[in-house]
């Protein structure tokens, strides 16, 4: 087998019985076989397109099945299985890749658990896809921020503000010195706040500030819509008004629609991955972020939300750190890197650990919603506190110590506490 | 609260602690709240857009957490929670509906299980979406089949056949008297069998048969591609050549891209839902088919694959039967019904139970891959056997008895056995 002609998938198989038999079944069902022998399944045909099991490494069994309702008594054997799928059967289509290496695998009978752990694409795969248009470098250029994280915030409350009320808040946030502002992912263009009205209310403030100070705050308008035609019109509304970024609920619109937008886009595309948790929250089921993100990076996500240290969500810190490193790994096709967006319950207190555990990089967008907006001194003080926290992290000074001479950070520490 | 202005979602919540507290958290997180109090979250604003818990019905606790790795000792309390989301916050966008009522819910910390059980949309919602173009009636008209199930088959082996080899098989299948033939979902247009070449090899056979006999076999070419521009070109290749159907891997391309196609389509769109199992296989996680299918029916699926009795996959029969009934329930907007496609390991032996448990309807596409192709007498005998099995089901005659005077059914019973 030539590794250049195959995608190698690694699955976590959990079952009653022999994991090798299940790996063999994946390879058969997901290429040339079905539930009975077939007259046309010749050796010549299989040599060209059949998937093959490369290795099955059994790991410790577990006492309880990941899907207990369909299982017997246990314990359940587990293994990591490497399976090679010929690119000859897939071509260069990401939808074919998904259907063959992921989709049908989850329908196979008898698993008590099944998870896609890794995907190793052959070199050159994905050259046909655009990748990020802006990514880290483009986001830095558009915001003019160098040598520190880009500091962002989110309009809160997420829902309910009318365009003029949002604009009032934007005015205050612009004055706070923040680099980036975004609509909440849930604000998609409801009747009380159409995208057109929101853009008309907000963009003059962004442009006026730019005229006066030279600093252009990046505002990511949520242009998500299930209809790609509508989404493209939304894109044009933002771009025509001088905007340079957009929030996309990538799972709610789907991969095809995202690619449709990316091919025509002039905006930095900020991906919110809500719904991703369904794929990944149970460690014995679904898919690792390392696999998922390869699709979206090829399709062209510029800024990728991946939670953060001490997030308000279920995701453990280790999982976030892994995601951060996943985004920095090169793809098999030459693409620039997306900007990691560190978010969820962030307020600055997590800066030192984030800095330490991500390899002391400053290439990130650090996004604080309530952590900025609810600072006791207001958003301006909130942004200052976050910047101070990052200064302390860079200089290796304890936050408590740095807070003695930085009152905004001190207030933030008092209000939000420190993550345990 | 006016039910006409809200979508009412029902969640299965599983947790340590109080399910009501988690239901309240869903309502808050997924509308106006975040992890800290917000200055702008006023009573007036909440009255307009905040989600509200209507009822929490506690059910029996379970001993083992659906996501055991993040849980303490148990038992775990469970409840069904009804939550109303104001349409004022959603508008008419399915992507907004998904993000607000599904996406973010799965990120909330502390659940040991969370599943979306039901979605009750307000009357009239979805009028903006096309729904099926062909559905049951259109599929019957295009195939000319009345008063019995439409009998379909799948080209096997799924992968590896070159266009001329596929055409040879199609010729044999057309001669068998089958009503419907489809590409396998995994065959998306690989280098050895481009769609153009496949259409050029197959459509003349379909048209020639139609000229000679008046019967137009429906051939569903797999036109799936992650790029909707490519998919539309694929659509045009099929439609221009006189084809009338297409296979779409709906989860691999995503909702937006499917809608893009549907708005421009002249073909009956046959949905393969591979990957759906990730959403639904674990009963404590994910989403019921009843919720999922409402999206796809509004977007316009014409023919919907939903497995069958004694399927080769993991799905239990009861789940298939529920899916069948789900597809027949009216939506809140006036749309015709999609044709249910009963499939996976089918060969005719399941006809009596299928007929009995689906309410004695004949409005279905009964799809047999290996069950037709691997019949000992060849595909022609395979199709005959399937039709005989459905005749027996309709007339209430045991298959064994009917097989005495129907040799093809007898052979099928001997080869494939009867489902237990």
PDB file of N, CA and C in Angstrom, chain B residues 346-394:
ATOM      1  N   UNK B 346     -32.802  -5.373   3.129  1.00  0.00           N
ATOM      2  CA  UNK B 346     -34.137  -5.793   2.707  1.00  0.00           C
ATOM      3  C   UNK B 346     -34.033  -6.780   1.540  1.00  0.00           C
ATOM      4  N   UNK B 347     -34.942  -7.742   1.512  1.00  0.00           N
ATOM      5  CA  UNK B 347     -34.968  -8.707   0.397  1.00  0.00           C
ATOM      6  C   UNK B 347     -36.375  -9.225   0.131  1.00  0.00           C
ATOM      7  N   UNK B 348     -37.373  -8.668   0.829  1.00  0.00           N
ATOM      8  CA  UNK B 348     -38.750  -9.112   0.642  1.00  0.00           C
ATOM      9  C   UNK B 348     -39.303  -9.826   1.857  1.00  0.00           C
ATOM     10  N   UNK B 349     -38.450 -10.543   2.562  1.00  0.00           N
ATOM     11  CA  UNK B 349     -38.900 -11.290   3.734  1.00  0.00           C
ATOM     12  C   UNK B 349     -39.500 -10.399   4.807  1.00  0.00           C
ATOM     13  N   UNK B 350     -39.110  -9.132   4.785  1.00  0.00           N
ATOM     14  CA  UNK B 350     -39.634  -8.209   5.797  1.00  0.00           C
ATOM     15  C   UNK B 350     -40.927  -7.535   5.358  1.00  0.00           C
ATOM     16  N   UNK B 351     -41.420  -7.864   4.161  1.00  0.00           N
ATOM     17  CA  UNK B 351     -42.614  -7.176   3.649  1.00  0.00           C
ATOM     18  C   UNK B 351     -43.835  -7.321   4.565  1.00  0.00           C
ATOM     19  N   UNK B 352     -44.169  -8.547   5.014  1.00  0.00           N
ATOM     20  CA  UNK B 352     -45.382  -8.669   5.835  1.00  0.00           C
ATOM     21  C   UNK B 352     -45.336  -7.817   7.107  1.00  0.00           C
ATOM     22  N   UNK B 353     -44.198  -7.867   7.807  1.00  0.00           N
ATOM     23  CA  UNK B 353     -44.133  -7.090   9.048  1.00  0.00           C
ATOM     24  C   UNK B 353     -44.107  -5.588   8.752  1.00  0.00           C
ATOM     25  N   UNK B 354     -43.430  -5.219   7.692  1.00  0.00           N
ATOM     26  CA  UNK B 354     -43.404  -3.805   7.307  1.00  0.00           C
ATOM     27  C   UNK B 354     -44.815  -3.321   7.021  1.00  0.00           C
ATOM     28  N   UNK B 355     -45.555  -4.112   6.257  1.00  0.00           N
ATOM     29  CA  UNK B 355     -46.917  -3.739   5.876  1.00  0.00           C
ATOM     30  C   UNK B 355     -47.801  -3.609   7.117  1.00  0.00           C
ATOM     31  N   UNK B 356     -47.680  -4.583   8.002  1.00  0.00           N
ATOM     32  CA  UNK B 356     -48.520  -4.599   9.193  1.00  0.00           C
ATOM     33  C   UNK B 356     -48.200  -3.415  10.112  1.00  0.00           C
ATOM     34  N   UNK B 357     -46.922  -3.153  10.323  1.00  0.00           N
ATOM     35  CA  UNK B 357     -46.553  -2.174  11.345  1.00  0.00           C
ATOM     36  C   UNK B 357     -46.544  -0.737  10.832  1.00  0.00           C
ATOM     37  N   UNK B 358     -46.586  -0.541   9.533  1.00  0.00           N
ATOM     38  CA  UNK B 358     -46.629   0.840   9.024  1.00  0.00           C
ATOM     39  C   UNK B 358     -48.058   1.264   8.740  1.00  0.00           C
ATOM     40  N   UNK B 359     -49.041   0.503   9.181  1.00  0.00           N
ATOM     41  CA  UNK B 359     -50.433   0.902   8.987  1.00  0.00           C
ATOM     42  C   UNK B 359     -50.977   0.474   7.633  1.00  0.00           C
ATOM     43  N   UNK B 360     -50.441  -0.624   7.105  1.00  0.00           N
ATOM     44  CA  UNK B 360     -50.944  -1.213   5.863  1.00  0.00           C
ATOM     45  C   UNK B 360     -50.949  -0.213   4.715  1.00  0.00           C
ATOM     46  N   UNK B 361     -49.858   0.507   4.604  1.00  0.00           N
ATOM     47  CA  UNK B 361     -49.729   1.433   3.478  1.00  0.00           C
ATOM     48  C   UNK B 361     -48.828   0.820   2.410  1.00  0.00           C
ATOM     49  N   UNK B 362     -49.053   1.223   1.177  1.00  0.00           N
ATOM     50  CA  UNK B 362     -48.179   0.806   0.072  1.00  0.00           C
ATOM     51  C   UNK B 362     -47.342   1.970  -0.430  1.00  0.00           C
ATOM     52  N   UNK B 363     -47.481   3.118   0.231  1.00  0.00           N
ATOM     53  CA  UNK B 363     -46.742   4.301  -0.205  1.00  0.00           C
ATOM     54  C   UNK B 363     -45.334   4.291   0.356  1.00  0.00           C
ATOM     55  N   UNK B 364     -44.505   3.513  -0.274  1.00  0.00           N
ATOM     56  CA  UNK B 364     -43.113   3.470   0.127  1.00  0.00           C
ATOM     57  C   UNK B 364     -42.259   2.985  -1.038  1.00  0.00           C
ATOM     58  N   UNK B 365     -41.005   3.360  -0.974  1.00  0.00           N
ATOM     59  CA  UNK B 365     -40.029   2.845  -1.922  1.00  0.00           C
ATOM     60  C   UNK B 365     -39.269   1.758  -1.175  1.00  0.00           C
ATOM     61  N   UNK B 366     -39.372   0.538  -1.645  1.00  0.00           N
ATOM     62  CA  UNK B 366     -38.764  -0.608  -0.961  1.00  0.00           C
ATOM     63  C   UNK B 366     -37.463  -0.943  -1.682  1.00  0.00           C
ATOM     64  N   UNK B 367     -36.362  -0.702  -0.981  1.00  0.00           N
ATOM     65  CA  UNK B 367     -35.054  -0.684  -1.631  1.00  0.00           C
ATOM     66  C   UNK B 367     -34.217  -1.880  -1.186  1.00  0.00           C
ATOM     67  N   UNK B 368     -33.859  -2.717  -2.131  1.00  0.00           N
ATOM     68  CA  UNK B 368     -33.083  -3.923  -1.846  1.00  0.00           C
ATOM     69  C   UNK B 368     -31.799  -3.890  -2.677  1.00  0.00           C
ATOM     70  N   UNK B 369     -30.651  -3.863  -2.006  1.00  0.00           N
ATOM     71  CA  UNK B 369     -29.384  -3.893  -2.737  1.00  0.00           C
ATOM     72  C   UNK B 369     -28.968  -5.333  -2.977  1.00  0.00           C
ATOM     73  N   UNK B 370     -28.197  -5.881  -2.033  1.00  0.00           N
ATOM     74  CA  UNK B 370     -27.779  -7.270  -2.124  1.00  0.00           C
ATOM     75  C   UNK B 370     -28.960  -8.221  -2.226  1.00  0.00           C
ATOM     76  N   UNK B 371     -30.078  -7.860  -1.630  1.00  0.00           N
ATOM     77  CA  UNK B 371     -31.271  -8.717  -1.639  1.00  0.00           C
ATOM     78  C   UNK B 371     -31.822  -8.963  -3.025  1.00  0.00           C
ATOM     79  N   UNK B 372     -31.567  -8.042  -3.961  1.00  0.00           N
ATOM     80  CA  UNK B 372     -31.950  -8.274  -5.361  1.00  0.00           C
ATOM     81  C   UNK B 372     -30.772  -8.824  -6.152  1.00  0.00           C
ATOM     82  N   UNK B 373     -29.629  -8.144  -6.013  1.00  0.00           N
ATOM     83  CA  UNK B 373     -28.477  -8.472  -6.859  1.00  0.00           C
ATOM     84  C   UNK B 373     -27.948  -9.885  -6.593  1.00  0.00           C
ATOM     85  N   UNK B 374     -28.051 -10.322  -5.317  1.00  0.00           N
ATOM     86  CA  UNK B 374     -27.484 -11.631  -4.972  1.00  0.00           C
ATOM     87  C   UNK B 374     -28.516 -12.753  -4.954  1.00  0.00           C
ATOM     88  N   UNK B 375     -29.705 -12.509  -5.471  1.00  0.00           N
ATOM     89  CA  UNK B 375     -30.692 -13.608  -5.567  1.00  0.00           C
ATOM     90  C   UNK B 375     -30.103 -14.727  -6.416  1.00  0.00           C
ATOM     91  N   UNK B 376     -30.297 -15.988  -5.994  1.00  0.00           N
ATOM     92  CA  UNK B 376     -29.679 -17.116  -6.733  1.00  0.00           C
ATOM     93  C   UNK B 376     -30.077 -17.134  -8.211  1.00  0.00           C
ATOM     94  N   UNK B 377     -31.267 -16.633  -8.532  1.00  0.00           N
ATOM     95  CA  UNK B 377     -31.701 -16.622  -9.928  1.00  0.00           C
ATOM     96  C   UNK B 377     -31.348 -15.350 -10.668  1.00  0.00           C
ATOM     97  N   UNK B 378     -30.543 -14.492 -10.036  1.00  0.00           N
ATOM     98  CA  UNK B 378     -30.179 -13.234 -10.676  1.00  0.00           C
ATOM     99  C   UNK B 378     -31.154 -12.125 -10.295  1.00  0.00           C
ATOM    100  N   UNK B 379     -30.833 -10.889 -10.707  1.00  0.00           N
ATOM    101  CA  UNK B 379     -31.635  -9.733 -10.292  1.00  0.00           C
ATOM    102  C   UNK B 379     -33.088  -9.821 -10.745  1.00  0.00           C
ATOM    103  N   UNK B 380     -33.346 -10.377 -11.917  1.00  0.00           N
ATOM    104  CA  UNK B 380     -34.728 -10.481 -12.377  1.00  0.00           C
ATOM    105  C   UNK B 380     -35.559 -11.317 -11.420  1.00  0.00           C
ATOM    106  N   UNK B 381     -35.008 -12.439 -11.026  1.00  0.00           N
ATOM    107  CA  UNK B 381     -35.694 -13.280 -10.046  1.00  0.00           C
ATOM    108  C   UNK B 381     -35.780 -12.563  -8.703  1.00  0.00           C
ATOM    109  N   UNK B 382     -34.742 -11.773  -8.374  1.00  0.00           N
ATOM    110  CA  UNK B 382     -34.747 -11.022  -7.124  1.00  0.00           C
ATOM    111  C   UNK B 382     -35.900 -10.040  -7.065  1.00  0.00           C
ATOM    112  N   UNK B 383     -36.109  -9.304  -8.148  1.00  0.00           N
ATOM    113  CA  UNK B 383     -37.219  -8.343  -8.182  1.00  0.00           C
ATOM    114  C   UNK B 383     -38.554  -9.071  -8.101  1.00  0.00           C
ATOM    115  N   UNK B 384     -38.673 -10.164  -8.821  1.00  0.00           N
ATOM    116  CA  UNK B 384     -39.918 -10.945  -8.771  1.00  0.00           C
ATOM    117  C   UNK B 384     -40.198 -11.401  -7.339  1.00  0.00           C
ATOM    118  N   UNK B 385     -39.156 -11.883  -6.681  1.00  0.00           N
ATOM    119  CA  UNK B 385     -39.336 -12.371  -5.314  1.00  0.00           C
ATOM    120  C   UNK B 385     -39.844 -11.261  -4.397  1.00  0.00           C
ATOM    121  N   UNK B 386     -39.294 -10.074  -4.570  1.00  0.00           N
ATOM    122  CA  UNK B 386     -39.711  -8.942  -3.728  1.00  0.00           C
ATOM    123  C   UNK B 386     -41.166  -8.590  -4.002  1.00  0.00           C
ATOM    124  N   UNK B 387     -41.547  -8.565  -5.270  1.00  0.00           N
ATOM    125  CA  UNK B 387     -42.943  -8.245  -5.590  1.00  0.00           C
ATOM    126  C   UNK B 387     -43.887  -9.321  -5.071  1.00  0.00           C
ATOM    127  N   UNK B 388     -43.448 -10.556  -5.158  1.00  0.00           N
ATOM    128  CA  UNK B 388     -44.261 -11.655  -4.624  1.00  0.00           C
ATOM    129  C   UNK B 388     -44.431 -11.515  -3.110  1.00  0.00           C
ATOM    130  N   UNK B 389     -43.362 -11.148  -2.441  1.00  0.00           N
ATOM    131  CA  UNK B 389     -43.443 -10.985  -0.981  1.00  0.00           C
ATOM    132  C   UNK B 389     -44.449  -9.891  -0.617  1.00  0.00           C
ATOM    133  N   UNK B 390     -44.473  -8.818  -1.392  1.00  0.00           N
ATOM    134  CA  UNK B 390     -45.434  -7.741  -1.119  1.00  0.00           C
ATOM    135  C   UNK B 390     -46.864  -8.160  -1.468  1.00  0.00           C
ATOM    136  N   UNK B 391     -47.013  -8.964  -2.521  1.00  0.00           N
ATOM    137  CA  UNK B 391     -48.351  -9.501  -2.819  1.00  0.00           C
ATOM    138  C   UNK B 391     -48.854 -10.345  -1.654  1.00  0.00           C
ATOM    139  N   UNK B 392     -47.978 -11.202  -1.144  1.00  0.00           N
ATOM    140  CA  UNK B 392     -48.356 -12.047  -0.012  1.00  0.00           C
ATOM    141  C   UNK B 392     -48.738 -11.197   1.195  1.00  0.00           C
ATOM    142  N   UNK B 393     -47.932 -10.144   1.431  1.00  0.00           N
ATOM    143  CA  UNK B 393     -48.216  -9.260   2.577  1.00  0.00           C
ATOM    144  C   UNK B 393     -49.590  -8.625   2.431  1.00  0.00           C
ATOM    145  N   UNK B 394     -49.883  -8.099   1.244  1.00  0.00           N
ATOM    146  CA  UNK B 394     -51.160  -7.440   1.013  1.00  0.00           C
ATOM    147  C   UNK B 394     -52.331  -8.398   1.180  1.00  0.00           C
TER     148      UNK B 394
END
